[in-house]
Amino acid sequence: MKSDIMTDQTSKLIHDGSEYELPVVRGSENETALDISKLRAKTGLITYDPGYANTGSCKSAITFINGEEGILHYRGYPIEQLAERSTFLETSWLLIHGELPTREELDGFTETITRHTMLHENFRGFFGALPKNAHPMPVTAATVGALSTFYQEAETEESIRQTIVRLLAKFPTIAAWAYKHSIGQPFIYPNNNLDYPSNFLNMMFSTPCEDYEVDPVVARALDMLLILHADHEQNCSTSTVRMVGSSQANLYASISAGISALWGRLHGGANQKVIEMLDAIAERGESAEDFVARAKDRDNPARLMGFGHRVYKNYDPRAKVLKQACTDVVEALGSSSQQLEIAMKLEEIALNDEFFIERRLFPNVDFYSGVIYKAIGIPVNMFTVMFAMGRMSGWIAQWLEMRRDPNFRIGRPRQVYTGPTRRDYVPVDQR
Ligand code: CMC
């Protein structure tokens, strides 16, 4: 079957004196790739690409990134417009369904999500079985996996639709309960009168003794953070969700695996490192200039955390939005933030420094997100959980896209074997 990305172009590969034609495929933003799917059959060769940094594992119509120019689109819509004007639930619909919802669709979706936020009461026992200092991230991964034991129906279009609703609706409850468990406070049940971000904040910060009053500025900032984290194409956790789902594992199991992948400090943990860096600078009373000088020194392990990105060689568009939001939140809360002041000073120095200019190192999404989370009271060990809450809609959209692709195959990379060649077994006493 001719795919929609095939072109008439080919590229030539010369190997062992023979020539092979490799088809060229092209996406809607003119990204081109060599189709090597028949390479092994034709030539006996496989490709070697550690970390898949140069491998297009799928075609996808969800998210477009141009790291050179600092562009990020969800389904064609610039992230800046969505962050400013959309809501997380509307953006989730967009990612999952491909188009912005009509008023009727959005109202219906919001209503359904609002009515599925409760967890089965047995989850109280599930949380209770975990150590009291359990990190919230593995707790959420385990809970999402365990949801599949409560909903074991056969996979149909309707059951997948319900699973999507349950995941989006219950994740804030799971996240808040994981936090409450970690600090030994009673769980707070969802409140259907509150919107998505406010409901989460209420479950996080209310106690049976004291109601938490949700500040609309804080709720809006949180909603925007969720939008900014909702998808980022084929990164480590998303590829994990696709890989697990490619074996036809269900959505709960696939997303539980994605949460585990996100937990790693190379992926979801960078904003925590930014806060630790800012706190350490403040504690030492070090000047921003001195810290930047240390970060540039190749003999010093210090790095300017939250700067640089594998994909963005320009200002990460999410960081731009967040910088403004940071200032707004701190101002609205009427508090000052030493962390924000240091961050802004570091940014100013680094953006004018030859070292960072030459290497095209700009602030990434993590540079300011931690500062906002701290300002609104989210503890550091919940930062990655917040990331997972936003990424939920992207993971769902990517899983669905994979499963609906008529050319979908189980993920099965190959390897270049480097171990011993054939040798005979020697019994233990003769070794
Ligand atoms: N501070 C100081 N020097 C840096 C930094 C930094 N933050 N980032 C890169 N460099 C230097 C690096 O030492 C190297 O210098 P040289 O050419 O002299 O050897 C040069 O810049 C290129 O660095 P690299 O590590 O090869 O660049 P990369 O594109 O492979 O790495 C990165 C990207 C994100 C791992 C790196 O920039 C970094 O460690 N940044 C700090 C950690 C961070 O903020 N991580 C969050 C990334 S965003 C997460 C997400 O989107 O999910």
PDB file of N, CA, C and O and ligand atoms in Angstrom, residues 232 235 262 265-268 270-271 274 295-296 298 302-313 316 318 355-356 359 361 364-367 387 391, ligand 1:
ATOM      1  N   HIS A 232       5.296  15.992  23.437  1.00  0.00           N
ATOM      2  CA  HIS A 232       6.582  16.447  22.906  1.00  0.00           C
ATOM      3  C   HIS A 232       7.137  15.388  21.963  1.00  0.00           C
ATOM      4  O   HIS A 232       8.297  15.025  22.034  1.00  0.00           O
ATOM      5  N   ASN A 235       9.649  11.283  22.516  1.00  0.00           N
ATOM      6  CA  ASN A 235      10.664  11.264  23.575  1.00  0.00           C
ATOM      7  C   ASN A 235      10.680   9.898  24.265  1.00  0.00           C
ATOM      8  O   ASN A 235       9.923   8.994  23.893  1.00  0.00           O
ATOM      9  N   LEU A 262       9.367   8.234  32.615  1.00  0.00           N
ATOM     10  CA  LEU A 262       9.465   9.669  32.893  1.00  0.00           C
ATOM     11  C   LEU A 262      10.172   9.948  34.221  1.00  0.00           C
ATOM     12  O   LEU A 262      10.713  11.022  34.443  1.00  0.00           O
ATOM     13  N   ARG A 265      15.962  10.666  36.001  1.00  0.00           N
ATOM     14  CA  ARG A 265      16.400  12.066  36.116  1.00  0.00           C
ATOM     15  C   ARG A 265      16.833  12.665  34.786  1.00  0.00           C
ATOM     16  O   ARG A 265      16.895  13.879  34.637  1.00  0.00           O
ATOM     17  N   LEU A 266      17.129  11.820  33.786  1.00  0.00           N
ATOM     18  CA  LEU A 266      17.499  12.382  32.487  1.00  0.00           C
ATOM     19  C   LEU A 266      16.276  12.846  31.708  1.00  0.00           C
ATOM     20  O   LEU A 266      16.383  13.494  30.687  1.00  0.00           O
ATOM     21  N   HIS A 267      15.094  12.467  32.177  1.00  0.00           N
ATOM     22  CA  HIS A 267      13.892  12.803  31.416  1.00  0.00           C
ATOM     23  C   HIS A 267      13.040  13.797  32.206  1.00  0.00           C
ATOM     24  O   HIS A 267      13.039  14.983  31.930  1.00  0.00           O
ATOM     25  N   GLY A 268      12.347  13.311  33.225  1.00  0.00           N
ATOM     26  CA  GLY A 268      11.398  14.190  33.919  1.00  0.00           C
ATOM     27  C   GLY A 268      11.984  14.934  35.100  1.00  0.00           C
ATOM     28  O   GLY A 268      11.317  15.787  35.687  1.00  0.00           O
ATOM     29  N   ALA A 270      14.555  17.080  35.464  1.00  0.00           N
ATOM     30  CA  ALA A 270      15.458  18.233  35.339  1.00  0.00           C
ATOM     31  C   ALA A 270      14.979  19.467  36.102  1.00  0.00           C
ATOM     32  O   ALA A 270      15.800  20.230  36.607  1.00  0.00           O
ATOM     33  N   ASN A 271      13.637  19.671  36.213  1.00  0.00           N
ATOM     34  CA  ASN A 271      13.222  20.904  36.910  1.00  0.00           C
ATOM     35  C   ASN A 271      13.540  20.842  38.411  1.00  0.00           C
ATOM     36  O   ASN A 271      13.781  21.855  39.046  1.00  0.00           O
ATOM     37  N   VAL A 274      16.937  22.116  38.690  1.00  0.00           N
ATOM     38  CA  VAL A 274      17.004  23.576  38.581  1.00  0.00           C
ATOM     39  C   VAL A 274      16.761  24.195  39.956  1.00  0.00           C
ATOM     40  O   VAL A 274      17.514  25.079  40.401  1.00  0.00           O
ATOM     41  N   ALA A 295      29.856  27.138  35.689  1.00  0.00           N
ATOM     42  CA  ALA A 295      29.148  26.259  34.741  1.00  0.00           C
ATOM     43  C   ALA A 295      29.889  26.152  33.410  1.00  0.00           C
ATOM     44  O   ALA A 295      29.761  25.175  32.691  1.00  0.00           O
ATOM     45  N   LYS A 296      30.695  27.190  33.101  1.00  0.00           N
ATOM     46  CA  LYS A 296      31.424  27.178  31.827  1.00  0.00           C
ATOM     47  C   LYS A 296      32.748  26.432  31.940  1.00  0.00           C
ATOM     48  O   LYS A 296      33.321  26.028  30.930  1.00  0.00           O
ATOM     49  N   ARG A 298      35.190  23.704  32.170  1.00  0.00           N
ATOM     50  CA  ARG A 298      35.125  22.269  31.818  1.00  0.00           C
ATOM     51  C   ARG A 298      35.672  21.382  32.940  1.00  0.00           C
ATOM     52  O   ARG A 298      35.373  20.198  32.999  1.00  0.00           O
ATOM     53  N   ALA A 302      29.838  21.683  37.671  1.00  0.00           N
ATOM     54  CA  ALA A 302      28.617  22.515  37.678  1.00  0.00           C
ATOM     55  C   ALA A 302      28.118  22.732  36.252  1.00  0.00           C
ATOM     56  O   ALA A 302      28.904  22.926  35.324  1.00  0.00           O
ATOM     57  N   ARG A 303      26.813  22.685  36.090  1.00  0.00           N
ATOM     58  CA  ARG A 303      26.174  22.983  34.791  1.00  0.00           C
ATOM     59  C   ARG A 303      25.025  23.918  35.056  1.00  0.00           C
ATOM     60  O   ARG A 303      24.421  23.869  36.139  1.00  0.00           O
ATOM     61  N   LEU A 304      24.715  24.728  34.109  1.00  0.00           N
ATOM     62  CA  LEU A 304      23.562  25.605  34.270  1.00  0.00           C
ATOM     63  C   LEU A 304      22.308  24.774  33.959  1.00  0.00           C
ATOM     64  O   LEU A 304      21.926  24.619  32.800  1.00  0.00           O
ATOM     65  N   MET A 305      21.725  24.216  35.008  1.00  0.00           N
ATOM     66  CA  MET A 305      20.581  23.323  34.811  1.00  0.00           C
ATOM     67  C   MET A 305      19.416  24.109  34.217  1.00  0.00           C
ATOM     68  O   MET A 305      19.203  25.274  34.567  1.00  0.00           O
ATOM     69  N   GLY A 306      18.671  23.456  33.336  1.00  0.00           N
ATOM     70  CA  GLY A 306      17.556  24.145  32.681  1.00  0.00           C
ATOM     71  C   GLY A 306      17.999  24.904  31.440  1.00  0.00           C
ATOM     72  O   GLY A 306      17.204  25.605  30.825  1.00  0.00           O
ATOM     73  N   PHE A 307      19.273  24.757  31.080  1.00  0.00           N
ATOM     74  CA  PHE A 307      19.794  25.370  29.863  1.00  0.00           C
ATOM     75  C   PHE A 307      20.255  24.271  28.918  1.00  0.00           C
ATOM     76  O   PHE A 307      20.861  23.287  29.343  1.00  0.00           O
ATOM     77  N   GLY A 308      19.997  24.462  27.633  1.00  0.00           N
ATOM     78  CA  GLY A 308      20.417  23.467  26.646  1.00  0.00           C
ATOM     79  C   GLY A 308      19.330  22.426  26.443  1.00  0.00           C
ATOM     80  O   GLY A 308      18.510  22.168  27.329  1.00  0.00           O
ATOM     81  N   HIS A 309      19.285  21.885  25.244  1.00  0.00           N
ATOM     82  CA  HIS A 309      18.271  20.876  24.934  1.00  0.00           C
ATOM     83  C   HIS A 309      18.746  20.056  23.752  1.00  0.00           C
ATOM     84  O   HIS A 309      19.366  20.596  22.837  1.00  0.00           O
ATOM     85  N   ARG A 310      18.469  18.765  23.786  1.00  0.00           N
ATOM     86  CA  ARG A 310      18.866  17.894  22.674  1.00  0.00           C
ATOM     87  C   ARG A 310      18.227  18.350  21.357  1.00  0.00           C
ATOM     88  O   ARG A 310      18.846  18.307  20.312  1.00  0.00           O
ATOM     89  N   VAL A 311      16.991  18.817  21.424  1.00  0.00           N
ATOM     90  CA  VAL A 311      16.262  19.163  20.192  1.00  0.00           C
ATOM     91  C   VAL A 311      16.289  20.679  19.928  1.00  0.00           C
ATOM     92  O   VAL A 311      16.556  21.118  18.823  1.00  0.00           O
ATOM     93  N   TYR A 312      16.008  21.481  20.962  1.00  0.00           N
ATOM     94  CA  TYR A 312      15.944  22.929  20.741  1.00  0.00           C
ATOM     95  C   TYR A 312      17.334  23.539  20.724  1.00  0.00           C
ATOM     96  O   TYR A 312      18.067  23.455  21.703  1.00  0.00           O
ATOM     97  N   LYS A 313      17.675  24.168  19.613  1.00  0.00           N
ATOM     98  CA  LYS A 313      18.929  24.920  19.537  1.00  0.00           C
ATOM     99  C   LYS A 313      18.572  26.394  19.455  1.00  0.00           C
ATOM    100  O   LYS A 313      19.232  27.196  18.820  1.00  0.00           O
ATOM    101  N   ASP A 316      13.525  27.531  23.844  1.00  0.00           N
ATOM    102  CA  ASP A 316      12.408  26.584  23.922  1.00  0.00           C
ATOM    103  C   ASP A 316      11.121  27.415  24.050  1.00  0.00           C
ATOM    104  O   ASP A 316      10.999  28.221  24.983  1.00  0.00           O
ATOM    105  N   ARG A 318       8.304  26.846  25.085  1.00  0.00           N
ATOM    106  CA  ARG A 318       7.590  26.642  26.356  1.00  0.00           C
ATOM    107  C   ARG A 318       8.221  27.484  27.459  1.00  0.00           C
ATOM    108  O   ARG A 318       7.548  27.993  28.343  1.00  0.00           O
ATOM    109  N   PHE A 355      30.094  31.731  25.480  1.00  0.00           N
ATOM    110  CA  PHE A 355      30.079  30.266  25.671  1.00  0.00           C
ATOM    111  C   PHE A 355      28.700  29.698  25.324  1.00  0.00           C
ATOM    112  O   PHE A 355      28.575  28.728  24.580  1.00  0.00           O
ATOM    113  N   PHE A 356      27.657  30.316  25.863  1.00  0.00           N
ATOM    114  CA  PHE A 356      26.291  29.812  25.651  1.00  0.00           C
ATOM    115  C   PHE A 356      25.787  30.154  24.249  1.00  0.00           C
ATOM    116  O   PHE A 356      25.084  29.369  23.632  1.00  0.00           O
ATOM    117  N   ARG A 359      27.397  27.742  21.657  1.00  0.00           N
ATOM    118  CA  ARG A 359      26.870  26.368  21.754  1.00  0.00           C
ATOM    119  C   ARG A 359      25.352  26.305  21.613  1.00  0.00           C
ATOM    120  O   ARG A 359      24.760  25.250  21.737  1.00  0.00           O
ATOM    121  N   LEU A 361      22.935  27.392  23.553  1.00  0.00           N
ATOM    122  CA  LEU A 361      22.288  26.909  24.781  1.00  0.00           C
ATOM    123  C   LEU A 361      21.313  27.974  25.273  1.00  0.00           C
ATOM    124  O   LEU A 361      21.711  29.093  25.580  1.00  0.00           O
ATOM    125  N   ASN A 364      15.422  25.935  28.700  1.00  0.00           N
ATOM    126  CA  ASN A 364      14.431  24.948  28.282  1.00  0.00           C
ATOM    127  C   ASN A 364      13.237  25.000  29.237  1.00  0.00           C
ATOM    128  O   ASN A 364      13.227  25.772  30.201  1.00  0.00           O
ATOM    129  N   VAL A 365      12.239  24.174  28.991  1.00  0.00           N
ATOM    130  CA  VAL A 365      10.982  24.226  29.745  1.00  0.00           C
ATOM    131  C   VAL A 365      11.205  24.103  31.257  1.00  0.00           C
ATOM    132  O   VAL A 365      10.463  24.649  32.064  1.00  0.00           O
ATOM    133  N   ASP A 366      12.280  23.396  31.632  1.00  0.00           N
ATOM    134  CA  ASP A 366      12.499  23.143  33.054  1.00  0.00           C
ATOM    135  C   ASP A 366      13.073  24.333  33.794  1.00  0.00           C
ATOM    136  O   ASP A 366      13.092  24.362  35.019  1.00  0.00           O
ATOM    137  N   PHE A 367      13.585  25.321  33.055  1.00  0.00           N
ATOM    138  CA  PHE A 367      14.248  26.426  33.732  1.00  0.00           C
ATOM    139  C   PHE A 367      13.267  27.192  34.620  1.00  0.00           C
ATOM    140  O   PHE A 367      13.599  27.592  35.732  1.00  0.00           O
ATOM    141  N   PHE A 387       4.372  16.611  35.731  1.00  0.00           N
ATOM    142  CA  PHE A 387       4.762  16.414  34.329  1.00  0.00           C
ATOM    143  C   PHE A 387       3.905  15.281  33.737  1.00  0.00           C
ATOM    144  O   PHE A 387       3.318  15.396  32.651  1.00  0.00           O
ATOM    145  N   ARG A 391       1.383  15.162  30.580  1.00  0.00           N
ATOM    146  CA  ARG A 391       1.760  14.295  29.461  1.00  0.00           C
ATOM    147  C   ARG A 391       0.712  13.201  29.197  1.00  0.00           C
ATOM    148  O   ARG A 391       0.718  12.559  28.146  1.00  0.00           O
TER     149      ARG A 391
HETATM  150  N1  CMC B   1      25.603  24.252  31.208  1.00  0.00           N
HETATM  151  C1  CMC B   1      26.895  24.350  30.787  1.00  0.00           C
HETATM  152  N2  CMC B   1      27.368  23.799  29.655  1.00  0.00           N
HETATM  153  C2  CMC B   1      26.499  23.125  28.907  1.00  0.00           C
HETATM  154  C3  CMC B   1      25.153  22.975  29.265  1.00  0.00           C
HETATM  155  C4  CMC B   1      24.703  23.578  30.451  1.00  0.00           C
HETATM  156  N3  CMC B   1      23.433  23.469  30.834  1.00  0.00           N
HETATM  157  N4  CMC B   1      24.521  22.245  28.327  1.00  0.00           N
HETATM  158  C5  CMC B   1      25.442  21.929  27.406  1.00  0.00           C
HETATM  159  N5  CMC B   1      26.639  22.477  27.746  1.00  0.00           N
HETATM  160  C6  CMC B   1      27.877  22.426  26.968  1.00  0.00           C
HETATM  161  C7  CMC B   1      28.530  21.057  27.050  1.00  0.00           C
HETATM  162  O1  CMC B   1      29.428  20.957  28.106  1.00  0.00           O
HETATM  163  C8  CMC B   1      29.211  20.986  25.696  1.00  0.00           C
HETATM  164  O2  CMC B   1      30.341  21.782  25.760  1.00  0.00           O
HETATM  165  P1  CMC B   1      31.678  21.438  24.909  1.00  0.00           P
HETATM  166  O3  CMC B   1      31.292  21.673  23.471  1.00  0.00           O
HETATM  167  O4  CMC B   1      32.714  22.387  25.412  1.00  0.00           O
HETATM  168  O5  CMC B   1      31.998  20.008  25.217  1.00  0.00           O
HETATM  169  C9  CMC B   1      28.227  21.657  24.776  1.00  0.00           C
HETATM  170  O6  CMC B   1      27.513  22.579  25.606  1.00  0.00           O
HETATM  171  C10 CMC B   1      27.237  20.682  24.126  1.00  0.00           C
HETATM  172  O7  CMC B   1      26.655  19.914  25.172  1.00  0.00           O
HETATM  173  P2  CMC B   1      25.991  18.498  24.984  1.00  0.00           P
HETATM  174  O8  CMC B   1      25.781  17.866  26.308  1.00  0.00           O
HETATM  175  O9  CMC B   1      26.740  17.725  23.944  1.00  0.00           O
HETATM  176  O10 CMC B   1      24.611  18.929  24.342  1.00  0.00           O
HETATM  177  P3  CMC B   1      23.414  18.025  24.138  1.00  0.00           P
HETATM  178  O11 CMC B   1      22.532  18.704  23.167  1.00  0.00           O
HETATM  179  O12 CMC B   1      23.815  16.653  23.854  1.00  0.00           O
HETATM  180  O13 CMC B   1      22.754  18.001  25.607  1.00  0.00           O
HETATM  181  C11 CMC B   1      21.417  18.527  27.472  1.00  0.00           C
HETATM  182  C12 CMC B   1      21.584  18.579  25.932  1.00  0.00           C
HETATM  183  C13 CMC B   1      19.987  18.919  27.809  1.00  0.00           C
HETATM  184  C14 CMC B   1      21.677  17.117  28.009  1.00  0.00           C
HETATM  185  C15 CMC B   1      22.430  19.518  28.102  1.00  0.00           C
HETATM  186  O14 CMC B   1      22.262  20.790  27.537  1.00  0.00           O
HETATM  187  C16 CMC B   1      22.308  19.606  29.618  1.00  0.00           C
HETATM  188  O15 CMC B   1      22.864  18.782  30.331  1.00  0.00           O
HETATM  189  N6  CMC B   1      21.521  20.617  30.150  1.00  0.00           N
HETATM  190  C17 CMC B   1      21.321  20.758  31.559  1.00  0.00           C
HETATM  191  C18 CMC B   1      20.281  19.752  32.038  1.00  0.00           C
HETATM  192  C19 CMC B   1      18.865  20.106  31.612  1.00  0.00           C
HETATM  193  O16 CMC B   1      18.419  21.227  31.713  1.00  0.00           O
HETATM  194  N7  CMC B   1      18.110  19.089  31.151  1.00  0.00           N
HETATM  195  C20 CMC B   1      16.725  19.253  30.730  1.00  0.00           C
HETATM  196  C21 CMC B   1      16.560  19.068  29.283  1.00  0.00           C
HETATM  197  S1  CMC B   1      14.889  19.408  28.737  1.00  0.00           S
HETATM  198  C22 CMC B   1      13.981  18.039  29.179  1.00  0.00           C
HETATM  199  C23 CMC B   1      12.792  17.756  28.290  1.00  0.00           C
HETATM  200  O17 CMC B   1      12.459  18.482  27.346  1.00  0.00           O
HETATM  201  O18 CMC B   1      12.193  16.711  28.560  1.00  0.00           O
END
